[in-house]
Structures are given as C-alpha cells and as structure tokens.
CSV table of C-alpha atoms and ligand atoms in Angstrom, one decimal:
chain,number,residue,atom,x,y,z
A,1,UNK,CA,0.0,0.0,0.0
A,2,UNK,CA,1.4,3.6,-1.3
A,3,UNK,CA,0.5,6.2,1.0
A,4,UNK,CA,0.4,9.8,-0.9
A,5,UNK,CA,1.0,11.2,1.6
A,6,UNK,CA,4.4,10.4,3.5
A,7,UNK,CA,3.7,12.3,6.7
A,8,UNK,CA,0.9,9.5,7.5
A,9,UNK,CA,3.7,6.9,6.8
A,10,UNK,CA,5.8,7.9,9.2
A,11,UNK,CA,3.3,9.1,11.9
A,12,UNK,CA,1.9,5.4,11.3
A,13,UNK,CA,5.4,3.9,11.8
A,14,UNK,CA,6.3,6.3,14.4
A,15,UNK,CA,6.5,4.2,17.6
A,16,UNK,CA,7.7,1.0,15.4
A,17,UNK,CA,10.8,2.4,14.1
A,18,UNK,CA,14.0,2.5,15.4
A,19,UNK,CA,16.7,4.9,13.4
A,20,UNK,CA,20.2,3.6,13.5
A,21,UNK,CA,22.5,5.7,11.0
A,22,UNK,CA,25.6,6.7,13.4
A,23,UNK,CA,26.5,9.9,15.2
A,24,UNK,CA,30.4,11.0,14.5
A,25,UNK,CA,30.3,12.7,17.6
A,26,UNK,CA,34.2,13.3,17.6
A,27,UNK,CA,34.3,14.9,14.1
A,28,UNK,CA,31.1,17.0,15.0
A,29,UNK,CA,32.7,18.2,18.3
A,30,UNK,CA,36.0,19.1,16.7
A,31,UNK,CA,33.6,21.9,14.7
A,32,UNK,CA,30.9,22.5,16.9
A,33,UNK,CA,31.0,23.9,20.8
A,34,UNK,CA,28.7,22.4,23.1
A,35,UNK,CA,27.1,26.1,23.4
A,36,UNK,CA,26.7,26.4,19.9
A,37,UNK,CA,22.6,26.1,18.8
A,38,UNK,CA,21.8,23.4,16.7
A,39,UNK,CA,18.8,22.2,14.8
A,40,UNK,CA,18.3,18.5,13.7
A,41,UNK,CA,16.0,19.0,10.6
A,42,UNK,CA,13.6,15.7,10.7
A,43,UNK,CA,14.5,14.9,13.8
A,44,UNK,CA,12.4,11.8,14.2
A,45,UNK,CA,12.1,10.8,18.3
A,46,UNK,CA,15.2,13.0,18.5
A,47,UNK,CA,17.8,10.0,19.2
A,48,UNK,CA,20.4,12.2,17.8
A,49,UNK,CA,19.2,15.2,19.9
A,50,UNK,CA,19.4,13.2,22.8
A,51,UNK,CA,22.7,11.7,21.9
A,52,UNK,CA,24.0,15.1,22.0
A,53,UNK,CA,22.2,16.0,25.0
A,54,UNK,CA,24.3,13.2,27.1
A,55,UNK,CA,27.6,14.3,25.4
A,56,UNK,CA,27.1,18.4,27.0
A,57,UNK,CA,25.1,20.2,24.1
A,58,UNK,CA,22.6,22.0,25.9
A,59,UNK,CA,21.1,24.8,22.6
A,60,UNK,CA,19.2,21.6,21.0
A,61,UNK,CA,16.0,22.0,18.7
A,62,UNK,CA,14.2,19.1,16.9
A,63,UNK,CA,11.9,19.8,13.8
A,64,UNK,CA,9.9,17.3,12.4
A,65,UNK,CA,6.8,17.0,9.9
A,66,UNK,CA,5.5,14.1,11.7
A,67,UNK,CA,3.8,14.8,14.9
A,68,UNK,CA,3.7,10.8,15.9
A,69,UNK,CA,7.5,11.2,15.9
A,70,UNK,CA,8.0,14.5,17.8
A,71,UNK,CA,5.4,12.8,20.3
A,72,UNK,CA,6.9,10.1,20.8
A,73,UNK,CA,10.4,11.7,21.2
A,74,UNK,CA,9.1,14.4,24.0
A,75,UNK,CA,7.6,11.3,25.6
A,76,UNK,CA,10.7,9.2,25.5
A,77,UNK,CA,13.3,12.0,26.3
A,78,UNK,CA,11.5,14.7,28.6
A,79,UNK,CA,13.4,17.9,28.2
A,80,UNK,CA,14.1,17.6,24.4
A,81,UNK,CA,12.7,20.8,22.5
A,82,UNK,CA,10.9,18.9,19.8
A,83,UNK,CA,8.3,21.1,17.5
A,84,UNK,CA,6.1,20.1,14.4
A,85,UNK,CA,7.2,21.5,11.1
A,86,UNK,CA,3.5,22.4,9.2
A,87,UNK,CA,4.4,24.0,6.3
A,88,UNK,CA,7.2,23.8,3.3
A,89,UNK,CA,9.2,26.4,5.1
A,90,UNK,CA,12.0,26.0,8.0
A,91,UNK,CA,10.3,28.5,10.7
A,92,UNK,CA,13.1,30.2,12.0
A,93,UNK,CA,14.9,33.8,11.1
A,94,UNK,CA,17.5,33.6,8.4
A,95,UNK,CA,21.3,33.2,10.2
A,96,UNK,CA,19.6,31.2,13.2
A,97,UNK,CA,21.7,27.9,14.0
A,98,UNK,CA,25.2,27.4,14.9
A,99,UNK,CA,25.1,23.8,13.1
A,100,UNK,CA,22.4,21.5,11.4
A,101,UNK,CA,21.9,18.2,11.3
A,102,UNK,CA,20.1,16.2,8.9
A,103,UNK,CA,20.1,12.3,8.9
A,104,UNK,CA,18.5,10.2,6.5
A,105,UNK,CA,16.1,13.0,5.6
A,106,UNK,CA,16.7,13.0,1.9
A,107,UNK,CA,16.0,9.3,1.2
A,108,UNK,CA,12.3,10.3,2.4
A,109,UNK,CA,12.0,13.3,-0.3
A,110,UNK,CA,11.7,12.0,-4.0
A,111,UNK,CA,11.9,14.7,-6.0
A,112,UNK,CA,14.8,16.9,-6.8
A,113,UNK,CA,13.2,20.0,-6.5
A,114,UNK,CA,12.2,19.3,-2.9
A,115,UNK,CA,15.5,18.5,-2.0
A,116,UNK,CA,16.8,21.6,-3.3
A,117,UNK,CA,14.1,23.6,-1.3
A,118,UNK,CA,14.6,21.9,1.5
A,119,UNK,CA,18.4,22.2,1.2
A,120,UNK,CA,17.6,26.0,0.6
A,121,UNK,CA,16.0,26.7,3.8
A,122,UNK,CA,18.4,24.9,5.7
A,123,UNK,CA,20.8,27.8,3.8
A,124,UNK,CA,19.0,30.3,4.8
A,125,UNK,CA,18.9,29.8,8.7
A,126,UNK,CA,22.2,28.3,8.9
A,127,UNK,CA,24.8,31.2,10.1
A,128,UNK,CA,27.8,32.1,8.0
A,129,UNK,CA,30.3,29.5,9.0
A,130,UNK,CA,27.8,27.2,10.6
A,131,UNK,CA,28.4,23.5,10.1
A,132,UNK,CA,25.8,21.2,7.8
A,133,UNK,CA,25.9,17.5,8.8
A,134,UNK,CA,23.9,15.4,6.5
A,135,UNK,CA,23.9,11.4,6.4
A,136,UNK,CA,22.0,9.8,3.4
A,137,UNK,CA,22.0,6.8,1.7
A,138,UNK,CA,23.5,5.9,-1.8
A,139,UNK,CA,22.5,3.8,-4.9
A,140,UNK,CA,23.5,0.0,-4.2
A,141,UNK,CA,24.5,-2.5,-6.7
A,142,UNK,CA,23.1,-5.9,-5.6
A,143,UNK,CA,20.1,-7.2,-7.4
A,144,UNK,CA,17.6,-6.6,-4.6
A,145,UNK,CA,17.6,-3.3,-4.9
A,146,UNK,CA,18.6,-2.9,-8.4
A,147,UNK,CA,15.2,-4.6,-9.3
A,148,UNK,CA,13.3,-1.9,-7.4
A,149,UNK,CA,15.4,0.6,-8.8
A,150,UNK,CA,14.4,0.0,-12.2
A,151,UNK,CA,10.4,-1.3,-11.2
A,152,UNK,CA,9.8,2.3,-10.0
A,153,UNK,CA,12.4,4.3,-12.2
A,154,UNK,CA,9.2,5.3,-14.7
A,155,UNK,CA,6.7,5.9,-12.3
A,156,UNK,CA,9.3,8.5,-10.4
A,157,UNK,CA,11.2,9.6,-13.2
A,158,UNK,CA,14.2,9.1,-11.2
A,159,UNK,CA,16.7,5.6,-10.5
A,160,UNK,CA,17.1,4.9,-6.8
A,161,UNK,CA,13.5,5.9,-6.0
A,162,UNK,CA,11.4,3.3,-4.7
A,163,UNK,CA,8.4,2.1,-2.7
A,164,UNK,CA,8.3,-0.3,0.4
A,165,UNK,CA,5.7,-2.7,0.4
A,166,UNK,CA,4.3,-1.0,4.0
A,167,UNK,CA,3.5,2.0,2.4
A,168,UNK,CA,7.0,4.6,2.1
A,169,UNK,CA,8.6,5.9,-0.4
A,170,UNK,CA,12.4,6.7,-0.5
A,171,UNK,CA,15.6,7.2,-2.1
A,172,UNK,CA,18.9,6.4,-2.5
A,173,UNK,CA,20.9,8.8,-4.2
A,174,UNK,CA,24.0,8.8,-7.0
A,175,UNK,CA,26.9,10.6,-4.9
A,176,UNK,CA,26.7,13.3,-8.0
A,177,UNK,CA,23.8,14.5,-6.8
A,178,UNK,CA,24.8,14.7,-3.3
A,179,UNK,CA,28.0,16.6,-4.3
A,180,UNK,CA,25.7,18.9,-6.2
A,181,UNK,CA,23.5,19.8,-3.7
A,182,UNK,CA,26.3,20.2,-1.4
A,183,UNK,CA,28.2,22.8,-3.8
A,184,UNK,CA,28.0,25.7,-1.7
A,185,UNK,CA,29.6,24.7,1.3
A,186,UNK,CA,33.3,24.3,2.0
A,187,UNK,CA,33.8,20.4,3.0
A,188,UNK,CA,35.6,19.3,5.9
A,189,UNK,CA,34.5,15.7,5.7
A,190,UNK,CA,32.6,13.3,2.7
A,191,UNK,CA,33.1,9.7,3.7
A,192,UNK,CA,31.2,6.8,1.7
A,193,UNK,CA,30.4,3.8,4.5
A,194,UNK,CA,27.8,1.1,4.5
A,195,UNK,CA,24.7,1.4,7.3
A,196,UNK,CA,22.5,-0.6,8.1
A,197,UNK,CA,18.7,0.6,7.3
A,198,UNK,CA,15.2,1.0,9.3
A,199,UNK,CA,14.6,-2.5,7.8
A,200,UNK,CA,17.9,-4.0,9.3
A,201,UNK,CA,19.4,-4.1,5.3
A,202,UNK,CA,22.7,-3.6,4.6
A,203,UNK,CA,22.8,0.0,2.2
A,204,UNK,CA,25.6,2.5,1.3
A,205,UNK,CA,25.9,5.7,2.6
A,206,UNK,CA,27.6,8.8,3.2
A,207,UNK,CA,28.3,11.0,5.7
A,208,UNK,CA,29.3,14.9,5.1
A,209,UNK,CA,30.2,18.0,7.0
A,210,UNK,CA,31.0,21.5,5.6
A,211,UNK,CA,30.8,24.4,6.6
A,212,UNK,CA,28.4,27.3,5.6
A,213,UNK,CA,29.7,30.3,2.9
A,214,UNK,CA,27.3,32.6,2.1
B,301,SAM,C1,14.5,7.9,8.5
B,301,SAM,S1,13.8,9.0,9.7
B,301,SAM,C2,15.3,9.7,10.4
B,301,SAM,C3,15.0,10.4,11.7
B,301,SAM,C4,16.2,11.1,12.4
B,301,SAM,N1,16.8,12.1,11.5
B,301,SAM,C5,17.2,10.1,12.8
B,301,SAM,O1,18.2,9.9,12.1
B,301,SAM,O2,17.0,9.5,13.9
B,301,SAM,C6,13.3,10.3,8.6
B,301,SAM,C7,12.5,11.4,9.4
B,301,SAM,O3,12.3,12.5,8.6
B,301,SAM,C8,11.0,13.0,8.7
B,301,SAM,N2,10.8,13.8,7.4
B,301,SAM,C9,10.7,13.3,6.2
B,301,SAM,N3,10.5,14.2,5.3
B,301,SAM,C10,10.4,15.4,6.0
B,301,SAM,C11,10.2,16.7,5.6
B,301,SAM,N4,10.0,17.1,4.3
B,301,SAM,N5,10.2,17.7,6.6
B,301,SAM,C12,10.4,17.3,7.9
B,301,SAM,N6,10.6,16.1,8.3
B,301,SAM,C13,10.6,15.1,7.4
B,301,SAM,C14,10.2,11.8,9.0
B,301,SAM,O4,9.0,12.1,9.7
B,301,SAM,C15,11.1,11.0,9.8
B,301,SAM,O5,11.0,11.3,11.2
C-alpha cells in the first residue's frame, strides 16, 4: 500500500521504528561547541538530539513533519525541545543555528526540487560558518535493490526511488547529486560507508560535514 502522503507513513510507523545511521560525535565536536545552537531538521524521536544532550550540548532543537515522531520523542526524552514542522518552510529567522543536522532525511524526499528547497532553507537559517551534517543513503549495486530501482524508475522519473511494500517511499541517491547539492559549502568531511537501514538491510551511505559560505 502507497500512501500519498508520507507524513501518515511515518506518523503510522512512528513508535515501530528505530533509526540507526551513526552519530560521529568526535568529528562533529572538533567543529561544533557544546554552546553552539543546533537544529536537527527531521528529527524523528530525536535519538540524535538526545545523543548530544548526554555528550554536553545543551542549545538543541528538533523539527519534524510528523507529529507521531515528535510525540513520541518528547515522551521518551523529557526535556528535548521537539516542534512540528506544518508547512514547506524551516520556521526560524535567516542566520539562526550554529550547526544543522540532517540524517537520512533526503532518502524520504523523492523529488529533486524538494530537496533543493529543503536544502535552501536549511541555507537560509544556517549562520555564515555554521556547520551542515547530512547522512544519506547511496544507490547499491546488488540485485535486490537494483530490481526496485528500475520497477519504479518510470513511475518516479528518477533511478534509486522506490516504494516499500508497507507503504514509504524513499531514495537512495547517486553521490553526483549529493556533491551537487552540497556545492555551496566548504567540505571538511565526505566519507562513503555502508549502514544498516530502518529495515535491518545492509545500504551504502555517506556522511558529510561543511561548513556554511554565504
Ligand atoms: C529515517 S527518519 C530519520 C529520523 C532522524 N533524523 C534520525 O536519524 O533518527 C526520517 C525522518 O524525517 C522526517 N521527514 C521526512 N520528510 C520530511 C520533511 N520534508 N520535513 C520534515 N521532516 C521530514 C520523517 O517524519 C522521519 O521522522
């Protein structure tokens, strides 16, 4: 079952899931203070958030379209400052955040175009010199997925987009596009790795920081 819209999948999955891409909390502290104010854009339960909460960062806030998530995530880590994201827009003021964090957030947004605004916002209220750290998955090779690559590539318009039988829709991307979308920010750090997905599958991946030039 498709579901059109992909908030109701993940409110639906909301207390199910458990997210597991990792945290490089030594490379992030080497460019972030613990005073610094960060934002986790789709934050989920706010694992990360509360990751960084045991480690000393105090200036935490979560944003997430799904309200099951941020629910469940105020709920499971009392304290966290969790909010629901309702429309397209990031809403902050422009030059806002220290640092943002977004972690297998792209895999859930099909289109280019919605990336890029997406990717645009997070621009916007970033400060000059504040640090982007994305994690995302890449396209895989192994006939599993290469056979739902290329079932859905019509229907999407794009390769790596495809549907889980429960009802999501996601991603995985060529690095191309990642480097593309990552363009205007100096890089400190683009590694390739291999994670392990919501669904316990083995998937490439990537992890990236850079810094903000505006
Ligand atoms: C795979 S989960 C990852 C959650 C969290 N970043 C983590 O790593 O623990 C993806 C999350 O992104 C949220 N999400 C997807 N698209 C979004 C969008 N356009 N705006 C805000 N949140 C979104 C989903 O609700 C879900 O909680």
């Amino acid at each position: 079952m498709l579901i059109e819209n992909q908030k109701e999948y993940w409110d639906r999955v909301a207390i199910d899931k458990n997210f597991t891409t990792p945290f490089q909390i030594e490379l992030f502290s080497q460019v972030v203070d613990k005073e610094d104010k960060i934002l986790d854009v789709g934050c989920g339960y706010g694992r990360t958030l509360n990751e960084l909460y045991l480690q000393g960062f105090k200036n935490l806030f979560g944003i997430d379209f799904s309200e099951k998530m941020v629910k469940r995530g105020t709920e499971q880590f009392s304290g966290l400052n969790l909010c629901v994201k309702r429309g397209k827009n990031l809403p902050y003021e422009d030059n806002s955040f220290d640092s943002i964090i977004l972690f297998a957030v792209l895999t859930c947004i099909a289109k280019d175009e919605e990336q890029v605004f997406l990717m645009k916002e997070i621009k916007r209220v970033l400060k000059p010199k504040g640090i982007l750290y994305i994690n995302d998955f890449l396209l895989n090779t192994d006939e599993r997925n290469e056979k739902r690559y290329k079932i859905y590539e019509n229907k999407y318009k794009k390769y790596g987009v495809f549907e889980l039988p429960e009802g999501a829709v996601l991603r995985h991307h060529d690095i191309k596009w990642i480097k593309e979308i990552i363009s205007d920010y100096n890089d400190i750090k683009l590694e390739t790795v291999t994670y392990t997905t919501m669904n316990g599958n083995k998937s490439n991946g990537f992890y990236y920081l850079g810094k903000n030039i505006k």
